[in-house]
Every structure is written in C-alpha cells, then in structure tokens.
mmCIF file of C-alpha atoms in Angstrom:
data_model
loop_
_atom_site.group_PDB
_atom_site.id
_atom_site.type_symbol
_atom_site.label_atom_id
_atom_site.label_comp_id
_atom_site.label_asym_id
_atom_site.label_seq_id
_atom_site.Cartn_x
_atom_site.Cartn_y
_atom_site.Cartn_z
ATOM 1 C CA UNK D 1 0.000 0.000 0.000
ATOM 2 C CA UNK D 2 1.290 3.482 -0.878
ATOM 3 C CA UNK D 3 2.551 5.531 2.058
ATOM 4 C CA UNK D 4 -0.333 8.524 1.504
ATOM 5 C CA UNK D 5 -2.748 5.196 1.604
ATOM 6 C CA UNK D 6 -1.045 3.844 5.111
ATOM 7 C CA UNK D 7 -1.891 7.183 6.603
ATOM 8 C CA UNK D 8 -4.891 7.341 5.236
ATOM 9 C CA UNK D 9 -6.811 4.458 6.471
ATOM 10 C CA UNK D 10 -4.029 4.002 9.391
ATOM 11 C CA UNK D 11 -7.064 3.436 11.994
ATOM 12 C CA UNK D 12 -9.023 1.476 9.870
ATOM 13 C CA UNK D 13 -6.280 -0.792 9.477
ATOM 14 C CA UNK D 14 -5.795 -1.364 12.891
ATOM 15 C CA UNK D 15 -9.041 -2.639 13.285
ATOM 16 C CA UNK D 16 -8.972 -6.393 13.467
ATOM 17 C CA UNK D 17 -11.756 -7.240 11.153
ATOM 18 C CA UNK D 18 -9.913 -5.468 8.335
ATOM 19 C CA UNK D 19 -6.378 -5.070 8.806
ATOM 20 C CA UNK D 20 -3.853 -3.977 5.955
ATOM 21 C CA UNK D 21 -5.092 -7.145 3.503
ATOM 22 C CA UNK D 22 -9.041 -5.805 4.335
ATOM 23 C CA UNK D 23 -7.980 -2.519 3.352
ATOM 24 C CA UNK D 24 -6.508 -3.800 0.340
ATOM 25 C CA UNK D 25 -9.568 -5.766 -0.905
ATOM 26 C CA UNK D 26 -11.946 -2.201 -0.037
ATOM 27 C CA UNK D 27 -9.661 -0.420 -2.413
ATOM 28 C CA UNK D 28 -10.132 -2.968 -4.867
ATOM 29 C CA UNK D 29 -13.645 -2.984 -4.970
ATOM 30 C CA UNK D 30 -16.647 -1.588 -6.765
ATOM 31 C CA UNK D 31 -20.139 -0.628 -5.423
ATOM 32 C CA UNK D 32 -23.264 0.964 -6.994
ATOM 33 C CA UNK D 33 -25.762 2.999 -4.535
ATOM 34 C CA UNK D 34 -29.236 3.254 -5.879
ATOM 35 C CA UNK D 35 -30.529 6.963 -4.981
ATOM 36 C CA UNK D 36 -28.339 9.528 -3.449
ATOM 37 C CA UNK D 37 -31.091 11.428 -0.721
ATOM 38 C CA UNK D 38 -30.686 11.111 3.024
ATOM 39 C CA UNK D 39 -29.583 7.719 3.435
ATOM 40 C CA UNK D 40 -27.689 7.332 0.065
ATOM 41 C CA UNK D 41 -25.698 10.284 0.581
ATOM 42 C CA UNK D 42 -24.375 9.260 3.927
ATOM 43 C CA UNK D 43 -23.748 5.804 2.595
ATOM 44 C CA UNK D 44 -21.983 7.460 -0.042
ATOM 45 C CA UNK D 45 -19.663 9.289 2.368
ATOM 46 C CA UNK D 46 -18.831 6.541 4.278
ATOM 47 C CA UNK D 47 -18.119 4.355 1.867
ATOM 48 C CA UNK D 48 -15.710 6.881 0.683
ATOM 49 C CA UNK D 49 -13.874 7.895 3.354
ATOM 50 C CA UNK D 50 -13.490 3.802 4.430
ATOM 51 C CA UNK D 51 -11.710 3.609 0.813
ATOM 52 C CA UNK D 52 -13.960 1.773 -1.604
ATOM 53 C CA UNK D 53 -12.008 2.078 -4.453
ATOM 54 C CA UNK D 54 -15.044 2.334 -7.040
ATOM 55 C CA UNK D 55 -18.524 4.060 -6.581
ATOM 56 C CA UNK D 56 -21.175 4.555 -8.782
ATOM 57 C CA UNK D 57 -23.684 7.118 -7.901
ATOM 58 C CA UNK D 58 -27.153 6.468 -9.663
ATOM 59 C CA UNK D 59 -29.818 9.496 -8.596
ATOM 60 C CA UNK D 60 -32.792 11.000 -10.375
ATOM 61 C CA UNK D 61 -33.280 14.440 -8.579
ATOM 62 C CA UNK D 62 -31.651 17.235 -8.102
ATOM 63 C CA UNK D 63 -30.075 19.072 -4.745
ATOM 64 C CA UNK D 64 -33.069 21.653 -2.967
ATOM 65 C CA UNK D 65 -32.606 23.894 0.406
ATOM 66 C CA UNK D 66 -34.732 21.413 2.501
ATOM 67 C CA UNK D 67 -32.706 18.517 1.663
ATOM 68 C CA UNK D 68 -29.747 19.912 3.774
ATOM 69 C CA UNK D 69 -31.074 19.182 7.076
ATOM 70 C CA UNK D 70 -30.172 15.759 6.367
ATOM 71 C CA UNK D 71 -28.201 14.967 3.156
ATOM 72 C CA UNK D 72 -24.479 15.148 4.202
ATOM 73 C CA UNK D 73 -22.986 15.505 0.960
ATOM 74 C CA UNK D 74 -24.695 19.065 0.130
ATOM 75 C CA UNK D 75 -24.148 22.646 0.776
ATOM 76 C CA UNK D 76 -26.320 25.552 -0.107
ATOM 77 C CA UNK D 77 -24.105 26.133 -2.656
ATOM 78 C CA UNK D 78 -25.576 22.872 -4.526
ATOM 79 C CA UNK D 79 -29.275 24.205 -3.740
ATOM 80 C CA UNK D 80 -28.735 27.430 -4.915
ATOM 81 C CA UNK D 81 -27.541 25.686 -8.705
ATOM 82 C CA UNK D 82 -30.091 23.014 -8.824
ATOM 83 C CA UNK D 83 -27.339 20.504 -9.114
ATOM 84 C CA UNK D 84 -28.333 16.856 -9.026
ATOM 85 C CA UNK D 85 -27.330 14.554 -6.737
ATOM 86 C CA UNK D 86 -25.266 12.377 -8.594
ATOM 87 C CA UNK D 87 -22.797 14.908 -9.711
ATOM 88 C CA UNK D 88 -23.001 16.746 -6.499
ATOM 89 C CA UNK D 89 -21.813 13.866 -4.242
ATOM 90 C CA UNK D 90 -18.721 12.913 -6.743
ATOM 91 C CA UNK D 91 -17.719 16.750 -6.498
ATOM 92 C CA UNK D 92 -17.749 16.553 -2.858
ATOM 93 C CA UNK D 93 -16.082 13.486 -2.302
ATOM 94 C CA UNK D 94 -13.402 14.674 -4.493
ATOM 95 C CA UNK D 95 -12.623 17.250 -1.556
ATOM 96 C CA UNK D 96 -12.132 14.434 1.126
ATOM 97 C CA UNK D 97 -11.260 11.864 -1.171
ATOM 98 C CA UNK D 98 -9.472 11.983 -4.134
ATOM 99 C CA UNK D 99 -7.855 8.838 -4.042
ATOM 100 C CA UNK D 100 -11.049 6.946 -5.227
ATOM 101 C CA UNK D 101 -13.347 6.842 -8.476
ATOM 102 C CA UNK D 102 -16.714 8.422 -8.060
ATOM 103 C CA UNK D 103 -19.031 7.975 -11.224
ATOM 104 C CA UNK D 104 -22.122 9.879 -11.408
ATOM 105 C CA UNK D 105 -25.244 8.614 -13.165
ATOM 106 C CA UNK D 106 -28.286 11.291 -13.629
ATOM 107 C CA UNK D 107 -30.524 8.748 -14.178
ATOM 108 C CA UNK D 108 -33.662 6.835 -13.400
ATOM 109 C CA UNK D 109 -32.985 3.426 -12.351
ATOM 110 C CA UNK D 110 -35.425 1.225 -14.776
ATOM 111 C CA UNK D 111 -35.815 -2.131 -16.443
ATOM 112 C CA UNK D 112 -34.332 -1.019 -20.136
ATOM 113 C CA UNK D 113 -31.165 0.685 -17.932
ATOM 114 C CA UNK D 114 -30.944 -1.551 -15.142
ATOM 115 C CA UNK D 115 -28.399 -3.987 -16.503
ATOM 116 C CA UNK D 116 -26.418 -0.859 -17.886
ATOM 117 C CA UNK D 117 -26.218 0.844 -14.186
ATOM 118 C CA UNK D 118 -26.025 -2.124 -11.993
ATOM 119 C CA UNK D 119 -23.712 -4.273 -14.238
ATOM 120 C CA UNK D 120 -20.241 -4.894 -13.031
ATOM 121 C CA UNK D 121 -19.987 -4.398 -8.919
ATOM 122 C CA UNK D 122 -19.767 -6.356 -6.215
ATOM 123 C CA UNK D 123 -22.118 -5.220 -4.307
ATOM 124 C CA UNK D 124 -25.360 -2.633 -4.677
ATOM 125 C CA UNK D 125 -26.403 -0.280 -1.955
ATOM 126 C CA UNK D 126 -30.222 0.889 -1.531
ATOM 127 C CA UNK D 127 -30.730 4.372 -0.813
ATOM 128 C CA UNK D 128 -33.941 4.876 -2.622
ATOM 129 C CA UNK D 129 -36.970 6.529 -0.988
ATOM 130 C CA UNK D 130 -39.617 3.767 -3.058
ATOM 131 C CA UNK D 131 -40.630 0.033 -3.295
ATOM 132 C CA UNK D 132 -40.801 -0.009 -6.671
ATOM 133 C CA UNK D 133 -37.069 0.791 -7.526
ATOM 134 C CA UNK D 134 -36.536 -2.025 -4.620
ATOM 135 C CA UNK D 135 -38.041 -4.585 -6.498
ATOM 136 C CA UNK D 136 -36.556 -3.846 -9.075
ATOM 137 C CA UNK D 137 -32.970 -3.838 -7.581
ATOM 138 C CA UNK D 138 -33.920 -7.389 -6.330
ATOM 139 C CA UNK D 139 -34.485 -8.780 -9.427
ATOM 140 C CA UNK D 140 -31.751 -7.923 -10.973
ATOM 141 C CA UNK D 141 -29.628 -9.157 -7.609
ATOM 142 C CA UNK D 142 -31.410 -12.324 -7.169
ATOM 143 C CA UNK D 143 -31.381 -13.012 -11.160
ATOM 144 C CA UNK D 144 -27.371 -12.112 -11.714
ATOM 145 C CA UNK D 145 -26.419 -13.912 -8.117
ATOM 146 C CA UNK D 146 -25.476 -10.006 -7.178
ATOM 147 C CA UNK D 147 -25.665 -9.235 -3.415
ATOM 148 C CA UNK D 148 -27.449 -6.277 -2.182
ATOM 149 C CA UNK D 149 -28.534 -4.335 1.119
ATOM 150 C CA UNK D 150 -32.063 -2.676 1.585
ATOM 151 C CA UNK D 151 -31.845 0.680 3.882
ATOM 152 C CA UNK D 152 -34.377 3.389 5.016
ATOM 153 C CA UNK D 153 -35.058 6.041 6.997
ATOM 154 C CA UNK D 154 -38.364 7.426 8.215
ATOM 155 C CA UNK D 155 -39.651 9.846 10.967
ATOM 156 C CA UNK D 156 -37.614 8.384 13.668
ATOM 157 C CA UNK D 157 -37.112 4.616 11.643
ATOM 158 C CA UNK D 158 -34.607 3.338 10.391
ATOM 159 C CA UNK D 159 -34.360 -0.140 8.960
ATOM 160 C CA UNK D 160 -31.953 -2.672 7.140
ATOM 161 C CA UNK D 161 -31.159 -6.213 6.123
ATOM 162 C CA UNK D 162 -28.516 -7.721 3.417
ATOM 163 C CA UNK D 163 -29.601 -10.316 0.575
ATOM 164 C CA UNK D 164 -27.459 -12.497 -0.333
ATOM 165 C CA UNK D 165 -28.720 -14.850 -3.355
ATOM 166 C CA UNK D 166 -29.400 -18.320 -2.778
ATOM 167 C CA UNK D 167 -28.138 -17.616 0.927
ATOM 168 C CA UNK D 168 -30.568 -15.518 2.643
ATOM 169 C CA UNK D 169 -33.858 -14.079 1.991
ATOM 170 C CA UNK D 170 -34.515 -11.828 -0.930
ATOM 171 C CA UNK D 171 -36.720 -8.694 -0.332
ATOM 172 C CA UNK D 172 -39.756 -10.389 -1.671
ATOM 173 C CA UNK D 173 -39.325 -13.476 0.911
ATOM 174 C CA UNK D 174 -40.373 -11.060 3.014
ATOM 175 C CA UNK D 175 -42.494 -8.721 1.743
ATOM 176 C CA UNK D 176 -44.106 -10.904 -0.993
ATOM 177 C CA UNK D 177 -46.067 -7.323 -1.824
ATOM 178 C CA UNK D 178 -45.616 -4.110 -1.622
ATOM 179 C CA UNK D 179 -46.812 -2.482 1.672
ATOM 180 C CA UNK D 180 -50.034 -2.038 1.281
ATOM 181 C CA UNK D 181 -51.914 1.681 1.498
ATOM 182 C CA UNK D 182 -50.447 5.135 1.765
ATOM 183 C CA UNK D 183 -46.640 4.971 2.942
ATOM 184 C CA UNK D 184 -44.772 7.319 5.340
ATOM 185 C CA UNK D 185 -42.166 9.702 3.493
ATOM 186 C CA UNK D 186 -40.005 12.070 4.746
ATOM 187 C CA UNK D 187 -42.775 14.666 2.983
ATOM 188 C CA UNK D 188 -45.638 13.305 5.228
ATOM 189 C CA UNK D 189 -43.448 11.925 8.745
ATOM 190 C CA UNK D 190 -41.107 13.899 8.652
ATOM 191 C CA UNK D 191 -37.166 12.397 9.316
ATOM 192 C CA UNK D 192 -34.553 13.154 11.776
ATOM 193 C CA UNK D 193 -31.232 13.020 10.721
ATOM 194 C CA UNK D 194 -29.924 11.052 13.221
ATOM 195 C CA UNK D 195 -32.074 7.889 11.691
ATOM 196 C CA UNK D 196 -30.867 8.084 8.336
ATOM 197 C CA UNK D 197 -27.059 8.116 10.181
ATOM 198 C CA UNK D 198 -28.262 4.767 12.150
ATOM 199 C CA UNK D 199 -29.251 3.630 8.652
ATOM 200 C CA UNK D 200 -26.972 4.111 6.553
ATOM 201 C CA UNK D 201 -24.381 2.902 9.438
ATOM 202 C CA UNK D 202 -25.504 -0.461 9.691
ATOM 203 C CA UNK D 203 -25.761 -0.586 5.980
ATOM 204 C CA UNK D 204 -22.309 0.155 5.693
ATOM 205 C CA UNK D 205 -20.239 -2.106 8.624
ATOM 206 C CA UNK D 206 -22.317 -4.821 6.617
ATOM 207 C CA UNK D 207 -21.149 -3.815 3.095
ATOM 208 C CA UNK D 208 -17.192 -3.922 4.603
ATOM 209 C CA UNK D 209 -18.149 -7.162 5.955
ATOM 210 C CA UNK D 210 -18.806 -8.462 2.541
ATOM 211 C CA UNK D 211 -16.348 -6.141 0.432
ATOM 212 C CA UNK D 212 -13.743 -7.824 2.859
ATOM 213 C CA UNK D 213 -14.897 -11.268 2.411
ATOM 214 C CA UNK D 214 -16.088 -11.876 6.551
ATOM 215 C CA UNK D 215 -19.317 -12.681 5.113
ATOM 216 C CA UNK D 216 -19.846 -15.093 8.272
ATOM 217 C CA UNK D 217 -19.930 -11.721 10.221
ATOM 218 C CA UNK D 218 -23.193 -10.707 7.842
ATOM 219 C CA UNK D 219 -26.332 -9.963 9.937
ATOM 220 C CA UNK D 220 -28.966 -12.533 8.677
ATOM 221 C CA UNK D 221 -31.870 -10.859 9.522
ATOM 222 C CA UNK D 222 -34.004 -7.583 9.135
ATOM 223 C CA UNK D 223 -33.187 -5.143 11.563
ATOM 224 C CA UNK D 224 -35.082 -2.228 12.309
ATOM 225 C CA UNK D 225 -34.347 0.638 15.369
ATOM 226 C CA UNK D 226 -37.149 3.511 16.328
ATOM 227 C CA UNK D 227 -34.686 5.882 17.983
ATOM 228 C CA UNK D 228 -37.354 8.003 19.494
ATOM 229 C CA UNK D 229 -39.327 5.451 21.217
ATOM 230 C CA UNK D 230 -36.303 3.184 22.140
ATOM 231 C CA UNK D 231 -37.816 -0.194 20.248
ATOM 232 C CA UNK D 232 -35.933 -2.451 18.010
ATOM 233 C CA UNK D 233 -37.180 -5.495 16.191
ATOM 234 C CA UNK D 234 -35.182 -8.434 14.180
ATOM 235 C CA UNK D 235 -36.817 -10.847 11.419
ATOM 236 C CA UNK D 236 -35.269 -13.934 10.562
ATOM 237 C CA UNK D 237 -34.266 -13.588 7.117
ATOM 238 C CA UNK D 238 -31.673 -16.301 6.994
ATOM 239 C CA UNK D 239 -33.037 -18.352 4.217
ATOM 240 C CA UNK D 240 -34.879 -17.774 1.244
ATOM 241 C CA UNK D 241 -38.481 -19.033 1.359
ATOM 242 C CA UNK D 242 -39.202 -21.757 -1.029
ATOM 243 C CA UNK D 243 -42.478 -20.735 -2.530
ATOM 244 C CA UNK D 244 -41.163 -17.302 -2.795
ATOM 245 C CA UNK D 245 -42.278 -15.953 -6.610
ATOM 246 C CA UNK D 246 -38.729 -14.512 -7.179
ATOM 247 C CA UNK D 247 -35.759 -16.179 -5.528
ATOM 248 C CA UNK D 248 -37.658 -19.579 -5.820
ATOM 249 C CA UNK D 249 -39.773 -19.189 -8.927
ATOM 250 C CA UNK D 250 -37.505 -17.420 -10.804
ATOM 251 C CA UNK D 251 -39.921 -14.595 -12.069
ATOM 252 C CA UNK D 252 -38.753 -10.894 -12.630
ATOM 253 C CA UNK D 253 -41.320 -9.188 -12.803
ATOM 254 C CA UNK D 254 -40.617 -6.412 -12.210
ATOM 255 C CA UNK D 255 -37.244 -6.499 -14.053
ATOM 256 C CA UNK D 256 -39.296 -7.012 -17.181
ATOM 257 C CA UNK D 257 -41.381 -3.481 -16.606
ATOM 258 C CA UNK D 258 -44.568 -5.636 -15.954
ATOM 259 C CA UNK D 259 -47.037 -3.310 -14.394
ATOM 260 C CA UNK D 260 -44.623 -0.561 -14.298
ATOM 261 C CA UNK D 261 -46.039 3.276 -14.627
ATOM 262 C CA UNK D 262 -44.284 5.745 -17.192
ATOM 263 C CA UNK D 263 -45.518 7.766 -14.765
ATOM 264 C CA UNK D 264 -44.138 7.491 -11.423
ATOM 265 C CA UNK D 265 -44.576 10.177 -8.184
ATOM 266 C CA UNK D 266 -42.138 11.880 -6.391
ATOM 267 C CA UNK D 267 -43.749 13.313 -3.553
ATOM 268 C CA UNK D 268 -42.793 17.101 -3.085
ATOM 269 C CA UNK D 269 -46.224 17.568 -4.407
ATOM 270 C CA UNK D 270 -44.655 16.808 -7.952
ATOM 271 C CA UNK D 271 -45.151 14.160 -10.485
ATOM 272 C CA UNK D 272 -42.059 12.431 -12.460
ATOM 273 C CA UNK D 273 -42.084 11.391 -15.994
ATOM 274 C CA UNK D 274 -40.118 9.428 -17.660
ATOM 275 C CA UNK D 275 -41.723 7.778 -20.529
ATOM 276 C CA UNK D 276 -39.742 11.118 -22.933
ATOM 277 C CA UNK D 277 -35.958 9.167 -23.453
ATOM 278 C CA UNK D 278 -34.680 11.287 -26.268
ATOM 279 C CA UNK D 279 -31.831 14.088 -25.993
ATOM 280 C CA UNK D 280 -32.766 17.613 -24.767
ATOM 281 C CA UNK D 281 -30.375 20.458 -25.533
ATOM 282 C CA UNK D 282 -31.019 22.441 -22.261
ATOM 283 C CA UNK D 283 -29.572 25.568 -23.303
ATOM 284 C CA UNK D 284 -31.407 25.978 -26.302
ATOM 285 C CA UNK D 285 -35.164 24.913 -24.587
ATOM 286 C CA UNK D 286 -34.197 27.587 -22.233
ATOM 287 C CA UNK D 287 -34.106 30.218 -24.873
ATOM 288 C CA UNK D 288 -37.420 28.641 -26.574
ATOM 289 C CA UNK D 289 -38.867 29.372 -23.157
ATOM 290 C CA UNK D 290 -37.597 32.554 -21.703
ATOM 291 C CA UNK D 291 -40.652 34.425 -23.139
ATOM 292 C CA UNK D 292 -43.194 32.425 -21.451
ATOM 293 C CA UNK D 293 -41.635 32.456 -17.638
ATOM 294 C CA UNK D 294 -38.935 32.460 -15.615
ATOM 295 C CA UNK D 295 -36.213 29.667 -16.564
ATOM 296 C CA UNK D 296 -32.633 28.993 -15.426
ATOM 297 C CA UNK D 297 -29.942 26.351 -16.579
ATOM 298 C CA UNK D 298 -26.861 24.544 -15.900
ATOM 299 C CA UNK D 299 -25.287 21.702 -18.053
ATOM 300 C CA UNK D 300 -27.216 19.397 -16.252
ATOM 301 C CA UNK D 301 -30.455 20.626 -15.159
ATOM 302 C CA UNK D 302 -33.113 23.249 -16.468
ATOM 303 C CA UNK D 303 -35.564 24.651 -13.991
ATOM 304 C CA UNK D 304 -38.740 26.521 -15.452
ATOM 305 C CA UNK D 305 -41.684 28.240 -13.639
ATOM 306 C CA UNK D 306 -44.591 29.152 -14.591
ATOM 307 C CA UNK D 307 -46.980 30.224 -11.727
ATOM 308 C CA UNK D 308 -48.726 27.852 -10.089
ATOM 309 C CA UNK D 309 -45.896 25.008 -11.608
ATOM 310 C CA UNK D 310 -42.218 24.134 -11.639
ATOM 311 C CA UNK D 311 -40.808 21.868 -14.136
ATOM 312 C CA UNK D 312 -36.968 20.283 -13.860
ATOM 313 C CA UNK D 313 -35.802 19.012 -16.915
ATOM 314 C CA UNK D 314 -32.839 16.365 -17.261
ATOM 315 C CA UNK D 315 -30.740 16.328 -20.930
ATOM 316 C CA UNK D 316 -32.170 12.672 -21.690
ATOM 317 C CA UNK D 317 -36.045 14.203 -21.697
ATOM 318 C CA UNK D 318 -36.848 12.856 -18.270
ATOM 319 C CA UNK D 319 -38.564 15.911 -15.770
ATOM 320 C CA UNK D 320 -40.048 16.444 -12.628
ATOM 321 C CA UNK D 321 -43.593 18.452 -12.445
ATOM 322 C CA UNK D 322 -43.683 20.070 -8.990
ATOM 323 C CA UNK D 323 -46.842 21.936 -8.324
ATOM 324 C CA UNK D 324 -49.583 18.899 -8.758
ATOM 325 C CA UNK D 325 -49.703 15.330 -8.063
ATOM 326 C CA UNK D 326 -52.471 14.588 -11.036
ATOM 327 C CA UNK D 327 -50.807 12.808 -13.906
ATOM 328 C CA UNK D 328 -52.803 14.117 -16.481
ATOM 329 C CA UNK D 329 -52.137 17.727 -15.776
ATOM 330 C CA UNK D 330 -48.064 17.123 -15.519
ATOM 331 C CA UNK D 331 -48.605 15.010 -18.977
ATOM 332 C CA UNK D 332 -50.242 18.416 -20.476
ATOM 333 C CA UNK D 333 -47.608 20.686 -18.710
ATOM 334 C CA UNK D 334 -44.953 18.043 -20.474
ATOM 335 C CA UNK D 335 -46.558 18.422 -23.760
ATOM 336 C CA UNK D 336 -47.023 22.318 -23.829
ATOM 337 C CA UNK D 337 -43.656 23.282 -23.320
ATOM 338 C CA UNK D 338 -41.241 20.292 -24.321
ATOM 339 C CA UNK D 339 -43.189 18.332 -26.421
ATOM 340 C CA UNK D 340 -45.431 15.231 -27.461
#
C-alpha cells in the first residue's frame, strides 16, 4: 500500500476485522448505490472515506434547500444551482477523497437501464426513498447472483437487512407485496437526521463485511431501530423461502417493466415522468422558453416556472412536475412546453 494510503486508512487498518489485507480488498472494490437522498448520501460518504475504491452514484433528482437538514454531501451552494445529486456527491467526495473513483449517473434506475447501471460491482447499496425501484434492484440481484442491502429512513425509523442470493432471503421473501396503502415519506413523517445516520451505518459495517470477504460476520436478519421510542425489532431472514415468486420461482417481474407506470410520483407535491428518453439540448429549450416564464440552466439541469408550476428538466427528456400530483395535468404541462 502506498505511504499517503497507510496514513490514510491508518485506523481502519488497525481494526482487526480489516487489517492492511481488508484494506486492500476495499480499495479494490466496486459498489453501486441506488438513490443519493438522506440515506444514500451518507452511505456514499462513508463508503468513501473507508476507501472503496469504485462508486457509482445512480440518482434521479436534483439538490433543494430542505434537503440539507439531512443529506451530508450538500451545501447551499448545490441548492442554490439546482445541481443533481449524482454529480453533487462525486464533487464533494473529491474534496475528502481523491484517491477513489466516483461515477455519477443522472438517471432513473429502470428495467431497459438496469443492466447498464447495476452491471459490473460487487455489491449494490439501496438508498432509494420507493418500493418499486426495490423490487426492481432485487431482481436484478437475485437473477445475476449479485448481493445487495435494503436501507431506510423514516420519521424516527430506520431499517436494514442484506440479501445475499441463494443464501438468505430476498426482499420479496419477506415482503411478498408491496406495503399495502399510503406509505410514510419524509414529505408526510417527517425524518430526523440522526435515523438516516443509524441507517446508513448499519448498511455500511455490513457492506465492509462483505467487500472484505467476513461474510460469516453478515447480519442474517431484518433489523429495524425507532430511535425516538427506544424499540428495536429483528426478522429472521436467513433463508430464502421456497415458494417465494422470485428467488424460488424465478420470475422478474418487475425487471421485465410488468405493471410498471411511465408515470411514477415523487412526492414534493410533484409528479415524475419518464416515458420522454430522447436528448434535450437544455440551453437551447431555455431560450425557446424565456418568453413564457422564468427559466434557469446549468449543463445538467433546467428549472422553469410558470406560476402555479415548476418543471426540472434532465438532458435525456426525463422531468419532474412540482406543483400537482395529477398525472394528467403534468402530462399536459410536459406536452405544452417540451413536447409530445
């Protein structure tokens, strides 16, 4: 190991479950986090600053003032420009860690991409804020033998367990459907920071675990902590159930897009689409539409309002309709200004 690198990780090396041949293996390897919000962004520092030598940074959305309470990658600096996520967190790691590769994906994890994003790591992190993009990880885990760990954070909440094909149970061993009804968010419940930390913690002493090959060490169960009200709860996830549609049927479902919206919601009062994949020059739409409101650019975001709506608009089409949660009116909004 190069001298800078001995310094470096010095006290991570001295830990006995890594050690200098640990450290070595960290360096060496290459992770992909799903979503880079509250608990993706603190996975992605950790992750860093323990020296995983790869990480690729998939994220749909873009850095806003009310995300700072929480996301520890961000400044105001970042709100103020709209930037997205992705690039946002490989910036700032840069500052603490130059030493590793940080690839940013703006992006929307989906079937046609998945393989394209997911393809080539040892390991994929969750830090999405939706069940659908979780099913669809686990498919494409589960179907290309690829281990994974499922995180989140809510109100107080925060919750985690590692799936390791043909070892341990997939997601959909134990939650053979999506929770049923209207879910918590951070928009409805509310989070404290100090959950998505617990979070993304666990998440992360369980990805070095595997990254260093002590996968005996792995926590075989889902664990979940309510930090305000003291309570913590394990399920047995140790073995994948046999009638389970997924990891025992062998059925992607949702891998092949069945059922899947072109529509999707992204709470924020705002309504995603992503059914437009075709190339958007952003500084030329933001000329077409300085005469009919206010508009501002970057090379990787456009943000136009028009009163009462917002629309953010990504460079492969994709945008986010803040201002109404009805489908058909964000469709119309899509259609007026960008296109059919």
């Amino acid at each position: 190991m190069k001298p800078e690198l001995d310094e470096r990780y010095s006290r991570q090396v001295l830990f006995a479950g890594i050690g200098a041949a640990g450290q070595a293996k960290l360096l060496a390897a290459k992770v992909t986090l799903v979503g880079c919000g509250a608990t993706g962004s603190a996975l992605a520092s950790l992750l860093a600053r323990s020296g995983v030598g790869t990480l690729r940074i998939i994220d749909r959305d873009y850095v806003e003032a009310s995300n700072l309470q929480r996301q520890v990658l961000f400044d105001e600096g970042d709100a103020a420009d709209s930037l997205p996520k992705a690039i946002a967190a490989c910036r700032k790691i840069a500052t603490f860690n130059s030493q590793i590769i940080a690839e940013p994906r703006v992006s929307d994890l989906r079937p046609e991409n998945a393989d394209e994003l997911l393809c080539g790591v040892d390991l994929i992190l969750d830090g999405t804020d939706n069940f659908e993009t979780r099913y669809l990880i686990n498919d494409y885990a589960v179907q290309n033998s690829r281990p994974w760990i499922y995180s989140a954070a809510v109100g107080s909440y925060a919750i985690s367990m590692n799936i390791l094909p043909a070892e341990t149970a997939c997601l959909s061993c134990i939650f053979p459907k999506g929770p049923a009804g209207a879910l918590e968010t951070c928009e409805t419940a509310g989070i404290l920071n100090s959950a998505v930390n617990m979070a993304a913690s666990i998440a992360t002493t369980e990805a070095l675990k595997l990254l260093v090959d002590d996968r005996q060490s792995m926590r075989r169960t889902l664990l979940s902590h309510d930090l305000w009200r003291n309570e913590r709860a394990e399920v047995s996830a140790d073995k994948p159930r046999p009638d389970c549609r997924t990891c025992g049927g062998r059925e992607f479902v949702h891998l092949a897009g069945e059922g899947r919206p072109h529509i999707t919601m992204c709470g924020r009062n705002s309504v995603q689409i992503h059914e437009r994949d075709r190339p958007i020059d952003l500084e030329s739409m933001s000329r077409r539409l300085q005469s009919l409101g206010q508009v501002r650019h970057n090379d990787f975001v456009l943000r136009f309002w028009k009163e009462p709506y917002e629309m953010t608009l990504f460079p492969d089409g994709r945008a986010i309709i803040k201002g109404t949660t009805d489908t058909a009116i964000a469709r119309s909004i899509y259609a007026r200004y960008v296109g059919s």
